[in-house]
Amino acid sequence: MARITRGISLEEWEEKTQLGENELQSIYELQEACAELPLPAGWSADKLSASPALVRSSSSGVRTPDSSSSATALLTPLNAGALSNRLTQLTKRPRSSTNLLAEANAADSAAEKRSILDIKSDKPIETLQHFFDWFAVMESEMEKDQEDVYRNYLMLASLYRKSCDEFLEDLLATCGLLDDLRGEYGFVEKQTRSLQSACEALLDEQEKLTTLADGLSERLAYFNHLEPIAKLFNAPGDDICQHPEFISMLQQLDECIEYMQQHLKYRDAELYLMRFRQCLTRGMTLIKMHIVNAIRSLGYDVYKQITNKGADPSSQNKQTTLFYVRFRMIASEIKTLSTQLEQRCLGYKEYQSLYQEALNAYFQTRQNLLGPVISRKIQQLGPTGGDLLAFARNGCAYMMNLCLDEFNLFNNFFSQGEDELYAYLDLLTSYLYDHLRPRIIHENNISTLSELCNIFQVYVLRDEHALDAGDDGSKQPTLAFGHLIQNVLEDAQGRLVFRAQMYIESAIQKYQPRPEDFELRPATAEEQKTSVVLEGSAARHDDTQDGPATLAIEQDESDGDKPVSDSPLREGTDVSRGWFPTLQKTLWLLSKLYQCVQTGVFEDLAQEAVSFCEDSLKQAYETVMSTKSRLDGQLFLIRHLLVLKEQLAPFEANLVHSGKTLDFSHVTDTLSSFQQDRSLIFNPNALINLAQYGMPRVVEISLDSRREIDRELKQVCEDFIMDCVRGAIEPLSHFMVKTSTIRPAHIETRLESAMAQDVKHASDQFKEAAAERIRFVVRKLREYVNDYKIEQILMKPIQANIIEEYRAFYQRAEASVKGDDLPMSVEATAVWIAQLKDEP
């Protein structure tokens, strides 16, 4: 058996038991004997020391077999030195008999108490037999305690199994609870879903009902507007239009009417539509009555102020205050209402009459106020006497300012009614038209009529510029005053065209030339520097850049046969000096008609005037040839045709006359066939052919005056060049003809000296004739044309033709004579002619 120890030290044991040396020795021996006892199988000292029984027994203070075993375990060889030291200290402790006895007694009593408690014995161990009895009991208990480990393990396993069983029971119970909970949760979920579905269905139904209620309320709102609108529009009093809710009620009426028209299938929709329209008609009538009453009332107040105070209403300040400032004070209120009426006139034609009545009331009131003022002002401008142009300028300026004020005032009251406005303004301008028209239709002066047309056209052009500026994006309305004076302009243009036709007939077509018309006026030193043609062009550019020059000529005679003279555009400058009178009159007339009448009318008149002018120039050309010479006539015609062509260039017009004429050429052919074969008269086929082809045909003709002038100018220039060349080369032509009649055989037999004399004679005559002719032609050109460029243009072909004829002469001379008998070379002749041409 292994050595058994207890959990108390030897020192404590000595102190508690106070044993003597003999007793201690016995304990030591017992301990050694116990230590030699073998342990049971599977036991060890460590397990024994860890036994709960031993632990429980070690807590006792009585000497027991367990405790002795513990003491023995403590008294191992390892603790022998310590035990001897402690025993030595005990032996060395001073002892007295009294103290020892007291200590012994105390230790005994304490030991008895502890032993009883430690060894669980009813009495303390006093003898060795008691010890052995106790030890036997303890040994039996120790044998029982050998299986405590297994019991403890079994007990622990049982405890774990019991715990696991309890846990499994709890787990099963929990699973049952969870199953119950799952079932209850499914039930709750099902009930919740059904509740949710019911709630959603209720919400959908509530939303549908709410939407239906809102839709009903929204639709019924249009029906509910009838009562307040009818109550307001049928309220007594004349100031209903000034009610703050009147405009908003009109807008509600428009919405309600539109809604009813779109939903005629609704119950009583047609009835409500009819009542809404009645209310709208009532509202528009109220607006019309308010506008008419307000305008007429104000007009009557202004009229009373004029008549009562006796003030002059024609003064500018008074007129502005009474006629415009007072009206502008109520314009904003009237325009707010008139705009409502204008907007509904587009959708409801029956309201157009109401708007028209308001416009008529406005125009009538304004006309009654302004009519006497305009008449008085026109009379002050002097329509019965004085200058017509000044009266036209002042009258147009006054009427334009007045119409512009009326135009702006109307736009302050109304936004529509432009046609009615211009009809009213045209009525105002009729005061000026009534005074201008009699003087225009009795005016015979073309210059006055032309200037009058220019005055009126200034306003027309101003309207066109304003219209072009409005196309850029600005939509602000502007007054078209030119449209208002269109009647006056047409009358002036008609009178101007009539006088121009009379002038063309009397002064151009039927003009009878006088002898002084063909006389050349000597040119001054200043005029010799420039040409006649360029003078006209320069004067045109100096005077005006938009049209030709104004010429100073005698105007047509009036009805009293009194000649009226028009002063030139620039005093001291007469660009037409030396021109034939018909040319002067034609260009002057065209300058007066240009841009004063319509383009088509101007082209017809210009073509007619130019055609008659060209005919008169041709007649004058014949007269000059018969009275002076052919060369003078040619230069006369060249000069005037150049002037006419130059002066027609600024006129941007197509001078083409289109007409119809009868062509009898095929008629003469058919009749001539009948004349040749008289038997055809009795042939029916020939008679049918005569009926088909023997009638005259209508042929379209087109006469271009500009091309006619160019063609005539080209023809006369060619004739002039050929005549000049013919006169200069006449000796050469005579020589060429003379030598061409001699046969070659005779030329060989003829003496060379005689041929040389003929060549020299022809050359000398050519030099004399050419010099005289060229100098004469140059002098005539400078007399008639006086233009260096034109002189060079005409002289260049003359010089070229002369040189060409001289070249042929020189070639003939080279074939006839040789050496020093040859005439002047062609190059030298060309230089000589050029010197003659350039002589001053």
PDB file of N, CA, C and O in Angstrom, residues 6-30:
ATOM      1  N   ARG A   6      -1.410  13.311   4.883  1.00  0.00           N
ATOM      2  CA  ARG A   6      -2.490  14.255   5.166  1.00  0.00           C
ATOM      3  C   ARG A   6      -1.996  15.652   4.935  1.00  0.00           C
ATOM      4  O   ARG A   6      -0.800  15.890   4.917  1.00  0.00           O
ATOM      5  N   GLY A   7      -2.917  16.481   4.882  1.00  0.00           N
ATOM      6  CA  GLY A   7      -2.589  17.864   4.503  1.00  0.00           C
ATOM      7  C   GLY A   7      -2.231  18.695   5.698  1.00  0.00           C
ATOM      8  O   GLY A   7      -2.707  19.829   5.780  1.00  0.00           O
ATOM      9  N   ILE A   8      -1.473  18.241   6.686  1.00  0.00           N
ATOM     10  CA  ILE A   8      -1.033  19.040   7.823  1.00  0.00           C
ATOM     11  C   ILE A   8       0.444  18.802   8.025  1.00  0.00           C
ATOM     12  O   ILE A   8       0.944  17.689   7.885  1.00  0.00           O
ATOM     13  N   SER A   9       1.179  19.852   8.328  1.00  0.00           N
ATOM     14  CA  SER A   9       2.633  19.743   8.493  1.00  0.00           C
ATOM     15  C   SER A   9       3.004  19.168   9.865  1.00  0.00           C
ATOM     16  O   SER A   9       2.164  19.117  10.785  1.00  0.00           O
ATOM     17  N   LEU A  10       4.220  18.717   9.932  1.00  0.00           N
ATOM     18  CA  LEU A  10       4.704  18.124  11.190  1.00  0.00           C
ATOM     19  C   LEU A  10       4.766  19.151  12.279  1.00  0.00           C
ATOM     20  O   LEU A  10       4.470  18.847  13.459  1.00  0.00           O
ATOM     21  N   GLU A  11       5.126  20.356  11.966  1.00  0.00           N
ATOM     22  CA  GLU A  11       5.199  21.384  12.987  1.00  0.00           C
ATOM     23  C   GLU A  11       3.840  21.617  13.594  1.00  0.00           C
ATOM     24  O   GLU A  11       3.676  21.782  14.831  1.00  0.00           O
ATOM     25  N   GLU A  12       2.812  21.645  12.692  1.00  0.00           N
ATOM     26  CA  GLU A  12       1.464  21.844  13.218  1.00  0.00           C
ATOM     27  C   GLU A  12       1.058  20.646  14.072  1.00  0.00           C
ATOM     28  O   GLU A  12       0.360  20.782  15.084  1.00  0.00           O
ATOM     29  N   TRP A  13       1.411  19.497  13.565  1.00  0.00           N
ATOM     30  CA  TRP A  13       1.077  18.313  14.344  1.00  0.00           C
ATOM     31  C   TRP A  13       1.738  18.345  15.725  1.00  0.00           C
ATOM     32  O   TRP A  13       1.103  18.053  16.730  1.00  0.00           O
ATOM     33  N   GLU A  14       3.019  18.727  15.838  1.00  0.00           N
ATOM     34  CA  GLU A  14       3.719  18.815  17.117  1.00  0.00           C
ATOM     35  C   GLU A  14       3.090  19.863  17.999  1.00  0.00           C
ATOM     36  O   GLU A  14       2.932  19.696  19.216  1.00  0.00           O
ATOM     37  N   GLU A  15       2.759  21.009  17.350  1.00  0.00           N
ATOM     38  CA  GLU A  15       2.175  22.089  18.135  1.00  0.00           C
ATOM     39  C   GLU A  15       0.823  21.677  18.674  1.00  0.00           C
ATOM     40  O   GLU A  15       0.402  22.082  19.765  1.00  0.00           O
ATOM     41  N   LYS A  16       0.021  20.905  17.840  1.00  0.00           N
ATOM     42  CA  LYS A  16      -1.337  20.578  18.245  1.00  0.00           C
ATOM     43  C   LYS A  16      -1.348  19.411  19.258  1.00  0.00           C
ATOM     44  O   LYS A  16      -2.174  19.396  20.176  1.00  0.00           O
ATOM     45  N   THR A  17      -0.503  18.463  18.984  1.00  0.00           N
ATOM     46  CA  THR A  17      -0.564  17.273  19.837  1.00  0.00           C
ATOM     47  C   THR A  17       0.346  17.344  21.026  1.00  0.00           C
ATOM     48  O   THR A  17       0.121  16.676  22.059  1.00  0.00           O
ATOM     49  N   GLN A  18       1.442  18.065  20.944  1.00  0.00           N
ATOM     50  CA  GLN A  18       2.425  18.199  22.005  1.00  0.00           C
ATOM     51  C   GLN A  18       2.883  16.799  22.450  1.00  0.00           C
ATOM     52  O   GLN A  18       2.921  16.449  23.662  1.00  0.00           O
ATOM     53  N   LEU A  19       3.210  15.967  21.432  1.00  0.00           N
ATOM     54  CA  LEU A  19       3.653  14.621  21.745  1.00  0.00           C
ATOM     55  C   LEU A  19       5.111  14.634  22.200  1.00  0.00           C
ATOM     56  O   LEU A  19       5.889  15.482  21.794  1.00  0.00           O
ATOM     57  N   GLY A  20       5.417  13.629  22.878  1.00  0.00           N
ATOM     58  CA  GLY A  20       6.803  13.493  23.344  1.00  0.00           C
ATOM     59  C   GLY A  20       7.635  12.811  22.284  1.00  0.00           C
ATOM     60  O   GLY A  20       7.149  12.469  21.210  1.00  0.00           O
ATOM     61  N   GLU A  21       8.868  12.605  22.639  1.00  0.00           N
ATOM     62  CA  GLU A  21       9.800  12.020  21.677  1.00  0.00           C
ATOM     63  C   GLU A  21       9.440  10.562  21.435  1.00  0.00           C
ATOM     64  O   GLU A  21       9.539  10.076  20.305  1.00  0.00           O
ATOM     65  N   ASN A  22       9.021   9.840  22.451  1.00  0.00           N
ATOM     66  CA  ASN A  22       8.659   8.448  22.248  1.00  0.00           C
ATOM     67  C   ASN A  22       7.460   8.291  21.346  1.00  0.00           C
ATOM     68  O   ASN A  22       7.395   7.419  20.479  1.00  0.00           O
ATOM     69  N   GLU A  23       6.518   9.126  21.531  1.00  0.00           N
ATOM     70  CA  GLU A  23       5.315   9.072  20.682  1.00  0.00           C
ATOM     71  C   GLU A  23       5.649   9.419  19.258  1.00  0.00           C
ATOM     72  O   GLU A  23       5.129   8.819  18.308  1.00  0.00           O
ATOM     73  N   LEU A  24       6.484  10.370  19.082  1.00  0.00           N
ATOM     74  CA  LEU A  24       6.886  10.756  17.759  1.00  0.00           C
ATOM     75  C   LEU A  24       7.634   9.641  17.056  1.00  0.00           C
ATOM     76  O   LEU A  24       7.445   9.398  15.870  1.00  0.00           O
ATOM     77  N   GLN A  25       8.417   8.984  17.845  1.00  0.00           N
ATOM     78  CA  GLN A  25       9.164   7.878  17.250  1.00  0.00           C
ATOM     79  C   GLN A  25       8.217   6.802  16.801  1.00  0.00           C
ATOM     80  O   GLN A  25       8.381   6.215  15.717  1.00  0.00           O
ATOM     81  N   SER A  26       7.216   6.524  17.566  1.00  0.00           N
ATOM     82  CA  SER A  26       6.232   5.513  17.171  1.00  0.00           C
ATOM     83  C   SER A  26       5.497   5.928  15.896  1.00  0.00           C
ATOM     84  O   SER A  26       5.210   5.099  15.016  1.00  0.00           O
ATOM     85  N   ILE A  27       5.225   7.147  15.817  1.00  0.00           N
ATOM     86  CA  ILE A  27       4.533   7.639  14.590  1.00  0.00           C
ATOM     87  C   ILE A  27       5.415   7.489  13.383  1.00  0.00           C
ATOM     88  O   ILE A  27       4.955   7.118  12.301  1.00  0.00           O
ATOM     89  N   TYR A  28       6.636   7.744  13.559  1.00  0.00           N
ATOM     90  CA  TYR A  28       7.571   7.617  12.436  1.00  0.00           C
ATOM     91  C   TYR A  28       7.659   6.167  11.982  1.00  0.00           C
ATOM     92  O   TYR A  28       7.676   5.888  10.777  1.00  0.00           O
ATOM     93  N   GLU A  29       7.709   5.308  12.889  1.00  0.00           N
ATOM     94  CA  GLU A  29       7.780   3.897  12.535  1.00  0.00           C
ATOM     95  C   GLU A  29       6.504   3.476  11.816  1.00  0.00           C
ATOM     96  O   GLU A  29       6.532   2.722  10.831  1.00  0.00           O
ATOM     97  N   LEU A  30       5.380   3.934  12.341  1.00  0.00           N
ATOM     98  CA  LEU A  30       4.111   3.586  11.700  1.00  0.00           C
ATOM     99  C   LEU A  30       4.052   4.165  10.271  1.00  0.00           C
ATOM    100  O   LEU A  30       3.557   3.511   9.348  1.00  0.00           O
TER     101      LEU A  30
END
